[in-house]
Amino acid sequence: MKPFLLVLSAPSGGGKTTIARALLAAREDVGFSVSATTRKPRDGERDGIDYHFLSRDAFDRRVAAGEFLEWAEYGVERYGTLRSEVDRVLESGKHVVLDIEVQGAQQVRERCQNLVRVFIIPPNAAELVERLGGRNTEHPEEIVRRLRRAVDELTEAPTYDYVVVNSDRTQAVADVAAILDAEARRPARLDRLETTIQMLADGIANEVKLLNEQQES
Ligand code: 5GP
């Protein structure tokens, strides 16, 4: 199996981080690309696990050094995918889950061939507002900013490869897992497909030869 990039996008509060984490816990064939950000850690977030928390200077230095596969501004903060993170996961033979917003997803689409993009949408507006407010991590102004942005982000959903409605978390994780499994079976992603087909063809030719010999004797 040739590993690929699985880009998950959703409006903030859409549940993509939870889905990504659940997918990681449930499957051995996926790894997570830990993004870099200039925003401050929330309670419980750990450096190097949830994000690489960088100062603005450190972030910009890495941008200048070409270390990012993509990066974007989200509100007043910067977020980006480090090439080293993606390579680390791919080299371990696993699919790479990227939990990124739409501008970054667009950049990845322009720069990588081997990716699948999934847009996760909330079942309704009330649920999105509740999830954003309920996690108690953002100031009310930031929540409003994120909701306004959600309206723009949602317009990008039709450009993705798949859309998953996150009304039930377990079902949404199962939906994304089904997408992963189907995409892993694309011919270009199967290892040694040509060899397998050649072996099958040789085997069939051999069987035909034996049948012919039996008929002749
Ligand atoms: P949060 O501050 O809620 O963790 O993330 C804010 C937004 O930034 C979310 O939509 C999240 O998916 C996005 N994000 C997280 N990491 C990255 C990244 O590496 N690149 C981009 N473009 N967006 C990211």
PDB file of C-alpha atoms and ligand atoms in Angstrom:
ATOM      1  CA  MET A   1       0.000   0.000   0.000  1.00  0.00           C
ATOM      2  CA  LYS A   2       1.388   3.379  -0.963  1.00  0.00           C
ATOM      3  CA  PRO A   3       0.558   5.898   1.768  1.00  0.00           C
ATOM      4  CA  PHE A   4      -1.134   9.182   0.899  1.00  0.00           C
ATOM      5  CA  LEU A   5      -2.122  12.498   2.476  1.00  0.00           C
ATOM      6  CA  LEU A   6      -5.596  12.722   3.983  1.00  0.00           C
ATOM      7  CA  VAL A   7      -6.588  16.367   4.313  1.00  0.00           C
ATOM      8  CA  LEU A   8      -9.424  17.033   6.752  1.00  0.00           C
ATOM      9  CA  SER A   9     -10.983  20.484   6.654  1.00  0.00           C
ATOM     10  CA  ALA A  10     -14.007  21.857   8.474  1.00  0.00           C
ATOM     11  CA  PRO A  11     -15.140  25.115   9.964  1.00  0.00           C
ATOM     12  CA  SER A  12     -13.691  25.634  13.433  1.00  0.00           C
ATOM     13  CA  GLY A  13     -15.874  23.589  15.807  1.00  0.00           C
ATOM     14  CA  GLY A  14     -16.816  21.219  12.972  1.00  0.00           C
ATOM     15  CA  GLY A  15     -15.192  18.344  14.831  1.00  0.00           C
ATOM     16  CA  LYS A  16     -12.284  17.535  12.533  1.00  0.00           C
ATOM     17  CA  THR A  17      -9.668  17.433  15.285  1.00  0.00           C
ATOM     18  CA  THR A  18     -11.781  14.992  17.297  1.00  0.00           C
ATOM     19  CA  ILE A  19     -12.324  12.864  14.204  1.00  0.00           C
ATOM     20  CA  ALA A  20      -8.625  12.943  13.352  1.00  0.00           C
ATOM     21  CA  ARG A  21      -7.679  11.884  16.893  1.00  0.00           C
ATOM     22  CA  ALA A  22     -10.267   9.089  16.935  1.00  0.00           C
ATOM     23  CA  LEU A  23      -9.002   7.836  13.589  1.00  0.00           C
ATOM     24  CA  LEU A  24      -5.478   7.788  14.902  1.00  0.00           C
ATOM     25  CA  ALA A  25      -6.467   5.900  18.012  1.00  0.00           C
ATOM     26  CA  ALA A  26      -8.410   3.333  16.001  1.00  0.00           C
ATOM     27  CA  ARG A  27      -6.017   2.658  13.134  1.00  0.00           C
ATOM     28  CA  GLU A  28      -2.392   1.709  12.825  1.00  0.00           C
ATOM     29  CA  ASP A  29      -2.104   2.779   9.207  1.00  0.00           C
ATOM     30  CA  VAL A  30      -2.475   6.513   9.858  1.00  0.00           C
ATOM     31  CA  GLY A  31      -0.197   9.074  11.464  1.00  0.00           C
ATOM     32  CA  PHE A  32      -0.795  12.716  12.306  1.00  0.00           C
ATOM     33  CA  SER A  33       1.103  15.674  10.940  1.00  0.00           C
ATOM     34  CA  VAL A  34       1.652  17.922  13.953  1.00  0.00           C
ATOM     35  CA  SER A  35       1.210  21.468  12.671  1.00  0.00           C
ATOM     36  CA  ALA A  36       3.156  24.528  13.722  1.00  0.00           C
ATOM     37  CA  THR A  37       1.275  27.548  15.017  1.00  0.00           C
ATOM     38  CA  THR A  38       1.910  30.952  16.503  1.00  0.00           C
ATOM     39  CA  ARG A  39      -1.165  30.753  18.711  1.00  0.00           C
ATOM     40  CA  LYS A  40      -0.807  30.123  22.428  1.00  0.00           C
ATOM     41  CA  PRO A  41      -1.477  26.603  23.747  1.00  0.00           C
ATOM     42  CA  ARG A  42      -4.930  25.977  25.185  1.00  0.00           C
ATOM     43  CA  ASP A  43      -5.252  24.254  28.539  1.00  0.00           C
ATOM     44  CA  GLY A  44      -4.119  20.673  28.157  1.00  0.00           C
ATOM     45  CA  GLU A  45      -2.389  21.151  24.821  1.00  0.00           C
ATOM     46  CA  ARG A  46       1.179  19.908  24.660  1.00  0.00           C
ATOM     47  CA  ASP A  47       4.016  21.205  22.543  1.00  0.00           C
ATOM     48  CA  GLY A  48       5.068  18.712  19.884  1.00  0.00           C
ATOM     49  CA  ILE A  49       1.903  16.654  20.314  1.00  0.00           C
ATOM     50  CA  ASP A  50      -1.029  18.972  19.602  1.00  0.00           C
ATOM     51  CA  TYR A  51       1.051  21.587  17.806  1.00  0.00           C
ATOM     52  CA  HIS A  52       4.593  22.829  17.557  1.00  0.00           C
ATOM     53  CA  PHE A  53       4.023  26.147  19.314  1.00  0.00           C
ATOM     54  CA  LEU A  54       6.321  28.724  17.764  1.00  0.00           C
ATOM     55  CA  SER A  55       6.966  32.420  18.239  1.00  0.00           C
ATOM     56  CA  ARG A  56       6.091  34.599  15.269  1.00  0.00           C
ATOM     57  CA  ASP A  57       9.809  35.027  14.545  1.00  0.00           C
ATOM     58  CA  ALA A  58      10.527  31.320  14.641  1.00  0.00           C
ATOM     59  CA  PHE A  59       7.521  30.635  12.410  1.00  0.00           C
ATOM     60  CA  ASP A  60       8.584  33.251   9.861  1.00  0.00           C
ATOM     61  CA  ARG A  61      12.166  31.959   9.848  1.00  0.00           C
ATOM     62  CA  ARG A  62      10.858  28.518   8.978  1.00  0.00           C
ATOM     63  CA  VAL A  63       8.673  30.004   6.242  1.00  0.00           C
ATOM     64  CA  ALA A  64      11.741  31.747   4.805  1.00  0.00           C
ATOM     65  CA  ALA A  65      13.737  28.513   4.982  1.00  0.00           C
ATOM     66  CA  GLY A  66      11.058  26.756   2.904  1.00  0.00           C
ATOM     67  CA  GLU A  67      10.245  24.323   5.691  1.00  0.00           C
ATOM     68  CA  PHE A  68       6.477  24.484   5.202  1.00  0.00           C
ATOM     69  CA  LEU A  69       4.482  22.431   2.727  1.00  0.00           C
ATOM     70  CA  GLU A  70       1.748  25.027   3.276  1.00  0.00           C
ATOM     71  CA  TRP A  71       0.900  27.726   5.732  1.00  0.00           C
ATOM     72  CA  ALA A  72      -1.943  30.179   6.236  1.00  0.00           C
ATOM     73  CA  GLU A  73      -3.167  32.988   8.420  1.00  0.00           C
ATOM     74  CA  TYR A  74      -6.188  32.153  10.492  1.00  0.00           C
ATOM     75  CA  GLY A  75      -7.403  35.221  12.354  1.00  0.00           C
ATOM     76  CA  VAL A  76      -4.307  36.886  13.748  1.00  0.00           C
ATOM     77  CA  GLU A  77      -2.335  33.647  14.013  1.00  0.00           C
ATOM     78  CA  ARG A  78      -0.318  31.541  11.588  1.00  0.00           C
ATOM     79  CA  TYR A  79      -0.616  27.822  11.082  1.00  0.00           C
ATOM     80  CA  GLY A  80       1.444  25.569   8.852  1.00  0.00           C
ATOM     81  CA  THR A  81       2.344  22.025   7.900  1.00  0.00           C
ATOM     82  CA  LEU A  82       6.036  21.255   8.179  1.00  0.00           C
ATOM     83  CA  ARG A  83       7.438  19.148   5.332  1.00  0.00           C
ATOM     84  CA  SER A  84       9.439  17.218   7.928  1.00  0.00           C
ATOM     85  CA  GLU A  85       6.195  16.135   9.662  1.00  0.00           C
ATOM     86  CA  VAL A  86       4.659  14.823   6.457  1.00  0.00           C
ATOM     87  CA  ASP A  87       7.900  13.019   5.505  1.00  0.00           C
ATOM     88  CA  ARG A  88       8.204  11.508   8.976  1.00  0.00           C
ATOM     89  CA  VAL A  89       4.765   9.889   8.743  1.00  0.00           C
ATOM     90  CA  LEU A  90       5.079   8.834   5.086  1.00  0.00           C
ATOM     91  CA  GLU A  91       8.460   7.240   5.783  1.00  0.00           C
ATOM     92  CA  SER A  92       6.848   5.145   8.502  1.00  0.00           C
ATOM     93  CA  GLY A  93       4.563   3.765   5.766  1.00  0.00           C
ATOM     94  CA  LYS A  94       1.422   5.403   7.143  1.00  0.00           C
ATOM     95  CA  HIS A  95      -1.155   7.745   5.611  1.00  0.00           C
ATOM     96  CA  VAL A  96      -0.720  11.308   6.869  1.00  0.00           C
ATOM     97  CA  VAL A  97      -3.721  13.071   8.383  1.00  0.00           C
ATOM     98  CA  LEU A  98      -3.609  16.849   7.991  1.00  0.00           C
ATOM     99  CA  ASP A  99      -6.111  18.811  10.078  1.00  0.00           C
ATOM    100  CA  ILE A 100      -5.938  22.117   8.207  1.00  0.00           C
ATOM    101  CA  GLU A 101      -8.134  24.978   7.096  1.00  0.00           C
ATOM    102  CA  VAL A 102      -9.202  25.627   3.520  1.00  0.00           C
ATOM    103  CA  GLN A 103      -6.434  27.951   2.280  1.00  0.00           C
ATOM    104  CA  GLY A 104      -3.783  25.490   3.403  1.00  0.00           C
ATOM    105  CA  ALA A 105      -5.717  22.604   1.879  1.00  0.00           C
ATOM    106  CA  GLN A 106      -5.739  24.471  -1.435  1.00  0.00           C
ATOM    107  CA  GLN A 107      -1.945  24.896  -1.303  1.00  0.00           C
ATOM    108  CA  VAL A 108      -1.457  21.205  -0.570  1.00  0.00           C
ATOM    109  CA  ARG A 109      -3.698  20.378  -3.513  1.00  0.00           C
ATOM    110  CA  GLU A 110      -1.487  22.474  -5.803  1.00  0.00           C
ATOM    111  CA  ARG A 111       1.734  20.935  -4.472  1.00  0.00           C
ATOM    112  CA  CYS A 112       0.922  17.258  -3.935  1.00  0.00           C
ATOM    113  CA  GLN A 113      -0.570  14.673  -6.245  1.00  0.00           C
ATOM    114  CA  ASN A 114      -1.109  11.934  -3.762  1.00  0.00           C
ATOM    115  CA  LEU A 115      -3.838  13.320  -1.548  1.00  0.00           C
ATOM    116  CA  VAL A 116      -7.490  12.898  -0.642  1.00  0.00           C
ATOM    117  CA  ARG A 117      -9.443  15.857   0.704  1.00  0.00           C
ATOM    118  CA  VAL A 118     -12.415  15.459   3.004  1.00  0.00           C
ATOM    119  CA  PHE A 119     -14.601  18.317   4.164  1.00  0.00           C
ATOM    120  CA  ILE A 120     -16.458  17.789   7.413  1.00  0.00           C
ATOM    121  CA  ILE A 121     -19.633  19.777   7.956  1.00  0.00           C
ATOM    122  CA  PRO A 122     -21.703  20.139  11.109  1.00  0.00           C
ATOM    123  CA  PRO A 123     -25.311  18.901  10.935  1.00  0.00           C
ATOM    124  CA  ASN A 124     -26.706  22.379  11.583  1.00  0.00           C
ATOM    125  CA  ALA A 125     -25.735  25.901  12.651  1.00  0.00           C
ATOM    126  CA  ALA A 126     -26.872  25.532  16.270  1.00  0.00           C
ATOM    127  CA  GLU A 127     -24.624  22.528  16.762  1.00  0.00           C
ATOM    128  CA  LEU A 128     -21.603  24.390  15.388  1.00  0.00           C
ATOM    129  CA  VAL A 129     -22.217  27.371  17.668  1.00  0.00           C
ATOM    130  CA  GLU A 130     -22.668  25.078  20.634  1.00  0.00           C
ATOM    131  CA  ARG A 131     -19.478  23.126  19.929  1.00  0.00           C
ATOM    132  CA  LEU A 132     -17.438  26.285  19.497  1.00  0.00           C
ATOM    133  CA  GLY A 133     -18.839  27.920  22.619  1.00  0.00           C
ATOM    134  CA  GLY A 134     -18.950  24.710  24.621  1.00  0.00           C
ATOM    135  CA  ARG A 135     -15.256  24.023  24.479  1.00  0.00           C
ATOM    136  CA  ASN A 136     -14.686  27.254  26.381  1.00  0.00           C
ATOM    137  CA  THR A 137     -11.376  27.889  24.731  1.00  0.00           C
ATOM    138  CA  GLU A 138     -12.078  31.069  22.812  1.00  0.00           C
ATOM    139  CA  HIS A 139     -13.176  34.561  23.776  1.00  0.00           C
ATOM    140  CA  PRO A 140     -16.660  35.537  22.531  1.00  0.00           C
ATOM    141  CA  GLU A 141     -15.133  37.879  19.903  1.00  0.00           C
ATOM    142  CA  GLU A 142     -12.955  35.055  18.633  1.00  0.00           C
ATOM    143  CA  ILE A 143     -16.012  32.755  18.467  1.00  0.00           C
ATOM    144  CA  VAL A 144     -17.862  35.329  16.355  1.00  0.00           C
ATOM    145  CA  ARG A 145     -14.798  35.710  14.137  1.00  0.00           C
ATOM    146  CA  ARG A 146     -14.604  31.955  13.649  1.00  0.00           C
ATOM    147  CA  LEU A 147     -18.335  31.701  12.878  1.00  0.00           C
ATOM    148  CA  ARG A 148     -18.074  34.419  10.234  1.00  0.00           C
ATOM    149  CA  ARG A 149     -15.150  32.607   8.736  1.00  0.00           C
ATOM    150  CA  ALA A 150     -17.121  29.332   8.826  1.00  0.00           C
ATOM    151  CA  VAL A 151     -19.609  30.769   6.337  1.00  0.00           C
ATOM    152  CA  ASP A 152     -16.784  31.427   3.841  1.00  0.00           C
ATOM    153  CA  GLU A 153     -15.117  28.096   4.514  1.00  0.00           C
ATOM    154  CA  LEU A 154     -18.338  26.179   3.874  1.00  0.00           C
ATOM    155  CA  THR A 155     -18.466  27.506   0.313  1.00  0.00           C
ATOM    156  CA  GLU A 156     -15.304  25.462  -0.362  1.00  0.00           C
ATOM    157  CA  ALA A 157     -16.949  22.144   0.570  1.00  0.00           C
ATOM    158  CA  PRO A 158     -18.063  21.323  -3.006  1.00  0.00           C
ATOM    159  CA  THR A 159     -14.453  21.511  -4.243  1.00  0.00           C
ATOM    160  CA  TYR A 160     -13.348  18.661  -1.949  1.00  0.00           C
ATOM    161  CA  ASP A 161     -13.260  14.973  -2.900  1.00  0.00           C
ATOM    162  CA  TYR A 162     -15.667  13.958  -0.143  1.00  0.00           C
ATOM    163  CA  VAL A 163     -18.069  15.600   2.312  1.00  0.00           C
ATOM    164  CA  VAL A 164     -18.877  13.970   5.652  1.00  0.00           C
ATOM    165  CA  VAL A 165     -21.669  15.258   7.894  1.00  0.00           C
ATOM    166  CA  ASN A 166     -20.629  15.095  11.505  1.00  0.00           C
ATOM    167  CA  SER A 167     -23.921  14.561  13.315  1.00  0.00           C
ATOM    168  CA  ASP A 168     -22.679  11.501  15.136  1.00  0.00           C
ATOM    169  CA  ARG A 169     -18.977  11.286  15.923  1.00  0.00           C
ATOM    170  CA  THR A 170     -18.702   7.500  15.703  1.00  0.00           C
ATOM    171  CA  GLN A 171     -20.454   7.476  12.340  1.00  0.00           C
ATOM    172  CA  ALA A 172     -18.315  10.339  11.047  1.00  0.00           C
ATOM    173  CA  VAL A 173     -15.127   8.489  12.031  1.00  0.00           C
ATOM    174  CA  ALA A 174     -16.456   5.363  10.317  1.00  0.00           C
ATOM    175  CA  ASP A 175     -17.231   7.417   7.191  1.00  0.00           C
ATOM    176  CA  VAL A 176     -13.709   8.823   7.038  1.00  0.00           C
ATOM    177  CA  ALA A 177     -12.278   5.343   7.666  1.00  0.00           C
ATOM    178  CA  ALA A 178     -14.359   3.990   4.758  1.00  0.00           C
ATOM    179  CA  ILE A 179     -12.956   6.733   2.518  1.00  0.00           C
ATOM    180  CA  LEU A 180      -9.417   5.815   3.595  1.00  0.00           C
ATOM    181  CA  ASP A 181     -10.013   2.140   2.839  1.00  0.00           C
ATOM    182  CA  ALA A 182     -11.557   2.819  -0.557  1.00  0.00           C
ATOM    183  CA  GLU A 183      -8.829   5.265  -1.572  1.00  0.00           C
ATOM    184  CA  ALA A 184      -6.098   2.834  -0.511  1.00  0.00           C
ATOM    185  CA  ARG A 185      -7.479   0.398  -3.103  1.00  0.00           C
ATOM    186  CA  ARG A 186      -6.965   2.678  -6.080  1.00  0.00           C
ATOM    187  CA  PRO A 187      -4.727   0.822  -8.541  1.00  0.00           C
ATOM    188  CA  ALA A 188      -1.963   3.422  -8.358  1.00  0.00           C
ATOM    189  CA  ARG A 189      -1.763   2.951  -4.581  1.00  0.00           C
ATOM    190  CA  LEU A 190      -1.546  -0.830  -4.577  1.00  0.00           C
ATOM    191  CA  ASP A 191       1.892  -2.337  -4.182  1.00  0.00           C
ATOM    192  CA  ARG A 192       3.131  -4.716  -6.856  1.00  0.00           C
ATOM    193  CA  LEU A 193      -0.194  -4.704  -8.706  1.00  0.00           C
ATOM    194  CA  GLU A 194       1.521  -5.365 -12.050  1.00  0.00           C
ATOM    195  CA  THR A 195       3.471  -8.271 -10.601  1.00  0.00           C
ATOM    196  CA  THR A 196       0.314  -9.712  -9.030  1.00  0.00           C
ATOM    197  CA  ILE A 197      -1.584  -9.447 -12.310  1.00  0.00           C
ATOM    198  CA  GLN A 198       1.322 -10.960 -14.259  1.00  0.00           C
ATOM    199  CA  MET A 199       1.502 -13.866 -11.810  1.00  0.00           C
ATOM    200  CA  LEU A 200      -2.247 -14.424 -12.135  1.00  0.00           C
ATOM    201  CA  ALA A 201      -2.030 -14.326 -15.935  1.00  0.00           C
ATOM    202  CA  ASP A 202       0.871 -16.804 -15.917  1.00  0.00           C
ATOM    203  CA  GLY A 203      -1.042 -19.057 -13.537  1.00  0.00           C
ATOM    204  CA  ILE A 204      -4.147 -18.995 -15.726  1.00  0.00           C
ATOM    205  CA  ALA A 205      -2.088 -19.706 -18.865  1.00  0.00           C
ATOM    206  CA  ASN A 206      -0.574 -22.686 -17.076  1.00  0.00           C
ATOM    207  CA  GLU A 207      -3.999 -23.986 -16.063  1.00  0.00           C
ATOM    208  CA  VAL A 208      -5.236 -23.645 -19.652  1.00  0.00           C
ATOM    209  CA  LYS A 209      -2.191 -25.567 -20.889  1.00  0.00           C
ATOM    210  CA  LEU A 210      -2.880 -28.383 -18.398  1.00  0.00           C
ATOM    211  CA  LEU A 211      -6.564 -28.529 -19.407  1.00  0.00           C
ATOM    212  CA  ASN A 212      -5.597 -28.729 -23.078  1.00  0.00           C
ATOM    213  CA  GLU A 213      -3.134 -31.521 -22.375  1.00  0.00           C
ATOM    214  CA  GLN A 214      -5.804 -33.457 -20.438  1.00  0.00           C
ATOM    215  CA  GLN A 215      -8.259 -33.101 -23.329  1.00  0.00           C
ATOM    216  CA  GLU A 216      -5.690 -34.289 -25.837  1.00  0.00           C
ATOM    217  CA  SER A 217      -4.748 -37.426 -23.885  1.00  0.00           C
TER     218      SER A 217
HETATM  219  P1  5GP B   1      -7.262  25.931  16.237  1.00  0.00           P
HETATM  220  O1  5GP B   1      -6.737  27.263  16.687  1.00  0.00           O
HETATM  221  O2  5GP B   1      -8.740  25.792  16.542  1.00  0.00           O
HETATM  222  O3  5GP B   1      -6.456  24.780  16.737  1.00  0.00           O
HETATM  223  O4  5GP B   1      -7.132  25.884  14.637  1.00  0.00           O
HETATM  224  C1  5GP B   1      -7.664  26.904  13.853  1.00  0.00           C
HETATM  225  C2  5GP B   1      -7.726  26.448  12.413  1.00  0.00           C
HETATM  226  O5  5GP B   1      -6.411  26.267  11.908  1.00  0.00           O
HETATM  227  C3  5GP B   1      -8.448  25.113  12.235  1.00  0.00           C
HETATM  228  O6  5GP B   1      -9.325  25.216  11.113  1.00  0.00           O
HETATM  229  C4  5GP B   1      -7.339  24.146  11.958  1.00  0.00           C
HETATM  230  O7  5GP B   1      -7.730  23.065  11.149  1.00  0.00           O
HETATM  231  C5  5GP B   1      -6.382  25.038  11.209  1.00  0.00           C
HETATM  232  N1  5GP B   1      -5.024  24.498  11.183  1.00  0.00           N
HETATM  233  C6  5GP B   1      -4.394  23.738  12.114  1.00  0.00           C
HETATM  234  N2  5GP B   1      -3.181  23.396  11.698  1.00  0.00           N
HETATM  235  C7  5GP B   1      -3.030  23.938  10.475  1.00  0.00           C
HETATM  236  C8  5GP B   1      -1.965  23.917   9.506  1.00  0.00           C
HETATM  237  O8  5GP B   1      -0.917  23.323   9.676  1.00  0.00           O
HETATM  238  N3  5GP B   1      -2.171  24.598   8.357  1.00  0.00           N
HETATM  239  C9  5GP B   1      -3.327  25.261   8.098  1.00  0.00           C
HETATM  240  N4  5GP B   1      -3.432  25.864   6.917  1.00  0.00           N
HETATM  241  N5  5GP B   1      -4.339  25.295   8.977  1.00  0.00           N
HETATM  242  C10 5GP B   1      -4.197  24.636  10.149  1.00  0.00           C
END
